[in-house]
XYZ file of N, CA and C in Angstrom:
273
model
N 240.442 -89.685 -10.473
C 239.349 -89.522 -9.493
C 238.549 -88.486 -9.852
N 237.357 -88.602 -10.131
C 236.314 -87.446 -10.612
C 235.518 -87.402 -9.411
N 235.166 -86.089 -8.826
C 234.319 -85.890 -7.785
C 233.654 -84.840 -8.466
N 232.118 -85.011 -8.492
C 231.413 -83.960 -8.598
C 230.263 -84.053 -7.415
N 229.725 -82.744 -7.449
C 228.457 -82.282 -6.387
C 227.383 -82.093 -7.076
N 226.238 -83.188 -7.430
C 224.648 -82.509 -7.969
C 224.300 -81.688 -6.630
N 223.646 -80.638 -7.238
C 222.848 -80.180 -6.532
C 221.763 -79.524 -7.147
N 220.932 -78.828 -6.676
C 219.762 -77.711 -7.202
C 220.161 -76.637 -6.753
N 219.088 -75.608 -7.416
C 219.435 -73.997 -7.044
C 219.256 -73.747 -5.552
N 219.646 -72.664 -5.131
C 219.776 -72.493 -3.676
C 219.529 -73.752 -2.883
N 220.492 -74.691 -3.227
C 220.774 -75.905 -1.820
C 221.200 -75.224 -0.593
N 221.117 -75.270 0.361
C 221.521 -74.641 1.969
C 222.976 -75.920 2.159
N 223.084 -76.742 1.414
C 223.869 -77.744 1.832
C 225.036 -77.971 0.721
N 225.022 -77.404 -0.293
C 226.427 -78.018 -1.496
C 227.699 -77.324 -0.916
N 227.607 -76.073 -0.379
C 229.049 -75.495 -0.414
C 229.429 -76.097 0.792
N 228.973 -76.528 2.033
C 228.838 -77.151 3.172
C 229.220 -79.065 2.835
N 228.677 -79.200 1.316
C 229.775 -80.437 0.759
C 230.609 -80.340 0.343
N 230.960 -79.678 -0.534
C 231.837 -79.382 -1.069
C 233.348 -79.153 -0.123
N 233.064 -78.218 0.881
C 233.856 -77.654 1.880
C 234.463 -79.405 2.389
N 233.605 -80.122 2.864
C 234.042 -81.500 3.302
C 234.713 -82.258 2.771
N 234.255 -82.285 1.074
C 234.910 -83.297 0.511
C 236.642 -83.087 -0.018
N 236.627 -81.267 0.295
C 237.799 -80.669 -0.078
C 238.831 -81.069 1.207
N 238.071 -81.054 2.463
C 238.854 -81.455 3.967
C 239.027 -82.674 3.694
N 238.265 -83.790 3.029
C 238.551 -85.472 3.383
C 239.874 -85.511 2.301
N 239.639 -84.995 1.230
C 240.893 -85.215 0.183
C 241.951 -84.685 0.906
N 241.681 -83.643 1.454
C 243.303 -82.890 1.957
C 244.204 -83.846 2.955
N 242.916 -84.350 3.723
C 243.472 -85.478 4.858
C 244.023 -86.600 4.143
N 243.290 -86.984 3.161
C 243.978 -88.175 2.579
C 245.391 -87.840 1.570
N 245.733 -86.500 1.566
C 246.497 -86.487 0.767
C 246.262 -86.466 -0.609
N 245.196 -86.506 -1.289
C 244.470 -86.396 -2.435
C 244.386 -84.752 -2.792
N 245.386 -84.069 -2.923
C 245.095 -82.332 -3.146
C 244.953 -81.835 -4.408
N 245.335 -82.936 -5.242
C 245.099 -82.494 -7.008
C 244.250 -83.052 -7.750
N 242.979 -83.535 -6.794
C 241.563 -84.099 -7.273
C 240.734 -83.059 -7.134
N 240.125 -82.657 -8.200
C 239.179 -81.304 -8.251
C 237.760 -81.537 -8.110
N 236.968 -80.921 -7.581
C 235.878 -81.197 -7.266
C 234.867 -80.388 -8.067
N 233.910 -80.797 -8.771
C 233.153 -79.787 -9.405
C 231.442 -79.986 -9.202
N 231.126 -78.770 -9.762
C 229.581 -78.864 -9.176
C 228.785 -78.755 -10.377
N 227.853 -79.508 -10.617
C 226.576 -79.549 -11.404
C 225.360 -78.727 -11.074
N 224.786 -77.876 -11.424
C 223.123 -77.213 -10.906
C 222.407 -78.100 -12.303
N 221.587 -78.758 -11.072
C 220.552 -79.769 -11.983
C 219.177 -78.610 -11.963
N 218.566 -78.411 -13.401
C 217.837 -77.354 -13.387
C 216.109 -78.096 -13.487
N 216.591 -79.269 -14.307
C 214.905 -79.800 -14.623
C 214.744 -81.432 -14.157
N 213.482 -81.941 -14.129
C 213.761 -83.300 -13.625
C 214.266 -84.425 -14.962
N 214.440 -83.677 -15.763
C 215.052 -84.648 -16.917
C 216.592 -84.707 -16.435
N 217.054 -83.671 -16.080
C 218.524 -83.856 -15.881
C 218.635 -84.318 -14.513
N 218.049 -84.430 -13.271
C 217.907 -85.350 -12.114
C 217.891 -86.787 -12.836
N 217.012 -86.971 -13.464
C 216.450 -88.643 -14.043
C 217.890 -89.240 -14.699
N 218.395 -88.135 -15.271
C 219.589 -88.704 -16.477
C 221.005 -88.981 -15.132
N 220.994 -88.945 -14.293
C 222.085 -89.095 -13.282
C 221.736 -89.626 -11.779
N 222.680 -90.535 -11.379
C 222.279 -90.915 -9.942
C 221.866 -89.642 -8.924
N 221.150 -89.117 -8.875
C 220.687 -88.214 -8.401
C 219.876 -88.690 -6.943
N 220.530 -87.995 -5.996
C 219.588 -88.599 -4.872
C 219.315 -87.952 -3.970
N 218.974 -86.135 -4.389
C 218.680 -85.243 -3.512
C 220.100 -84.290 -3.262
N 219.721 -83.236 -3.114
C 220.551 -82.065 -3.214
C 221.233 -81.883 -1.866
N 222.607 -81.939 -1.747
C 223.554 -82.566 -2.868
C 223.773 -84.171 -2.809
N 223.835 -84.330 -4.036
C 224.664 -85.813 -4.383
C 226.068 -85.507 -4.675
N 226.775 -86.663 -3.680
C 228.370 -86.545 -3.940
C 228.453 -87.666 -5.260
N 229.333 -87.441 -6.201
C 229.613 -88.612 -7.059
C 231.140 -88.880 -7.290
N 231.491 -90.042 -6.815
C 232.861 -90.426 -7.186
C 233.011 -91.082 -8.175
N 233.475 -91.009 -9.357
C 233.640 -91.475 -10.456
C 232.340 -91.682 -10.838
N 231.390 -90.924 -11.034
C 229.982 -91.051 -11.414
C 229.235 -92.251 -10.305
N 229.446 -92.555 -9.255
C 228.823 -93.321 -8.127
C 228.697 -92.556 -7.503
N 227.134 -92.531 -6.327
C 226.916 -91.918 -5.416
C 227.856 -92.542 -4.030
N 228.039 -91.410 -3.419
C 228.777 -92.248 -2.356
C 228.475 -92.700 -0.906
N 227.063 -92.528 -1.163
C 225.976 -93.180 -0.265
C 224.998 -93.387 -1.233
N 225.653 -94.828 -1.773
C 224.669 -95.585 -2.506
C 223.579 -96.269 -1.810
N 223.132 -96.082 -0.703
C 222.029 -96.767 0.082
C 220.749 -95.947 -0.195
N 221.025 -94.512 -0.676
C 220.156 -93.769 -0.938
C 219.048 -94.034 -2.061
N 217.689 -93.579 -2.230
C 216.932 -93.694 -3.131
C 216.745 -92.323 -3.996
N 217.053 -92.658 -5.922
C 217.065 -91.872 -6.513
C 216.117 -90.995 -6.395
N 216.628 -89.603 -6.683
C 215.393 -88.708 -6.650
C 215.231 -88.434 -8.402
N 213.852 -88.441 -8.681
C 214.173 -87.674 -10.222
C 213.108 -86.309 -10.592
N 212.665 -85.785 -9.348
C 211.898 -84.747 -9.349
C 212.160 -83.869 -8.214
N 212.721 -82.507 -8.927
C 213.560 -81.808 -8.216
C 212.674 -80.788 -7.142
N 211.098 -81.114 -6.860
C 210.816 -80.629 -6.488
C 210.582 -81.133 -4.722
N 211.427 -82.526 -4.996
C 211.584 -83.079 -3.746
C 213.204 -83.390 -3.383
N 213.994 -82.701 -4.028
C 215.352 -82.650 -4.316
C 216.103 -82.679 -2.945
N 215.784 -81.963 -1.795
C 216.437 -82.005 -0.851
C 217.261 -83.087 0.063
N 218.116 -83.205 -0.059
C 218.384 -84.674 0.560
C 219.102 -84.585 2.312
N 218.652 -85.724 2.885
C 219.005 -85.715 4.424
C 219.677 -86.699 4.414
N 220.798 -86.699 5.643
C 221.456 -87.910 5.964
C 221.958 -87.344 7.105
N 222.201 -88.603 8.089
C 222.572 -88.089 9.162
C 224.447 -88.495 9.477
N 225.398 -87.792 8.651
C 226.551 -87.940 8.589
C 227.260 -86.962 9.246
N 228.319 -86.755 9.684
C 228.904 -86.009 10.606
C 230.478 -86.145 10.131
N 231.370 -84.750 10.808
C 232.943 -85.185 10.813
C 233.023 -85.629 12.281
N 233.725 -86.584 12.113
C 234.265 -87.003 13.624
C 234.796 -86.178 14.635
N 234.990 -84.949 14.253
C 235.714 -84.038 15.253
C 234.448 -83.435 15.647
N 233.138 -83.317 15.340
C 231.701 -83.142 16.171
C 231.791 -84.226 16.984
N 232.367 -85.553 17.299
C 231.804 -86.333 18.000
C 233.020 -85.995 19.064
N 234.395 -85.510 19.160
C 234.901 -85.691 20.327
C 234.451 -85.007 21.554
N 235.372 -85.473 22.827
C 234.781 -85.160 24.039
C 235.798 -84.411 24.481
Protein backbone atom coordinates (compact mmCIF):
# COMPACT_ATOMS: atom_id res chain seq x y z
CA UNK A 1 0.00 0.00 0.00
CA UNK A 2 1.26 3.46 -0.93
CA UNK A 3 -0.12 6.48 0.90
CA UNK A 4 0.81 9.96 -0.23
CA UNK A 5 -0.34 13.33 1.08
CA UNK A 6 -0.37 16.06 -1.54
CA UNK A 7 -0.17 19.56 -0.12
CA UNK A 8 0.69 23.18 -0.89
CA UNK A 9 3.23 25.31 0.92
CA UNK A 10 2.16 26.38 4.41
CA UNK A 11 -0.95 24.20 4.37
CA UNK A 12 -2.29 24.36 7.94
CA UNK A 13 -3.86 20.89 7.68
CA UNK A 14 -1.25 18.63 6.08
CA UNK A 15 0.45 17.64 9.33
CA UNK A 16 -2.89 16.95 11.01
CA UNK A 17 -4.00 14.85 8.05
CA UNK A 18 -0.78 12.87 8.26
CA UNK A 19 -1.28 12.29 11.99
CA UNK A 20 -4.82 11.01 11.39
CA UNK A 21 -3.60 8.70 8.62
CA UNK A 22 -0.85 7.38 10.91
CA UNK A 23 -3.43 6.81 13.65
CA UNK A 24 -5.80 4.99 11.30
CA UNK A 25 -2.97 2.80 10.04
CA UNK A 26 -1.89 1.94 13.60
CA UNK A 27 -5.49 1.19 14.61
CA UNK A 28 -5.71 -1.16 11.61
CA UNK A 29 -2.46 -2.91 12.46
CA UNK A 30 -0.73 -1.48 9.36
CA UNK A 31 2.26 -0.02 11.18
CA UNK A 32 4.70 -0.84 8.35
CA UNK A 33 2.92 1.37 5.79
CA UNK A 34 4.88 4.55 5.12
CA UNK A 35 3.15 7.87 4.53
CA UNK A 36 4.92 10.25 2.16
CA UNK A 37 4.31 13.94 1.58
CA UNK A 38 4.54 15.72 -1.78
CA UNK A 39 4.74 19.49 -1.90
CA UNK A 40 3.00 20.86 -4.99
CA UNK A 41 4.55 24.15 -6.05
CA UNK A 42 3.05 24.77 -9.49
CA UNK A 43 -0.35 24.48 -11.13
CA UNK A 44 1.20 22.05 -13.63
CA UNK A 45 2.14 19.73 -10.76
CA UNK A 46 -1.40 19.96 -9.36
CA UNK A 47 -2.91 19.18 -12.77
CA UNK A 48 -0.71 16.10 -13.17
CA UNK A 49 -2.11 14.31 -10.09
CA UNK A 50 -5.59 13.75 -8.62
CA UNK A 51 -5.30 16.88 -6.46
CA UNK A 52 -8.54 18.05 -4.84
CA UNK A 53 -7.08 20.72 -2.58
CA UNK A 54 -4.57 20.72 0.22
CA UNK A 55 -4.22 18.22 1.71
CA UNK A 56 -5.27 15.42 -0.61
CA UNK A 57 -4.67 11.88 0.67
CA UNK A 58 -3.93 9.32 -2.03
CA UNK A 59 -4.11 5.59 -1.39
CA UNK A 60 -2.34 3.73 -4.18
CA UNK A 61 -2.74 6.85 -6.33
CA UNK A 62 -6.50 7.24 -5.72
CA UNK A 63 -8.04 10.09 -3.72
CA UNK A 64 -9.31 8.79 -0.37
CA UNK A 65 -12.31 11.15 -0.81
CA UNK A 66 -13.12 10.48 -4.47
CA UNK A 67 -16.23 12.66 -4.65
CA UNK A 68 -14.17 15.86 -4.39
CA UNK A 69 -13.57 18.02 -7.44
CA UNK A 70 -10.03 18.19 -8.79
CA UNK A 71 -8.11 21.43 -8.41
CA UNK A 72 -5.52 22.55 -10.93
CA UNK A 73 -4.83 26.04 -9.60
CA UNK A 74 -2.83 26.22 -6.40
CA UNK A 75 -4.38 29.56 -5.48
CA UNK A 76 -7.62 27.65 -4.83
CA UNK A 77 -5.81 24.79 -3.18
CA UNK A 78 -7.16 24.46 0.36
CA UNK A 79 -9.50 21.53 0.83
CA UNK A 80 -12.53 21.61 3.08
CA UNK A 81 -14.13 18.45 4.38
CA UNK A 82 -16.56 17.48 7.07
CA UNK A 83 -14.60 14.47 8.30
CA UNK A 84 -13.93 14.04 11.96
CA UNK A 85 -12.54 11.27 14.09
CA UNK A 86 -15.01 8.98 15.79
CA UNK A 87 -13.84 9.97 19.28
CA UNK A 88 -14.83 13.58 18.49
CA UNK A 89 -18.44 12.40 18.67
CA UNK A 90 -18.31 10.41 21.90
CA UNK A 91 -20.65 11.54 24.62
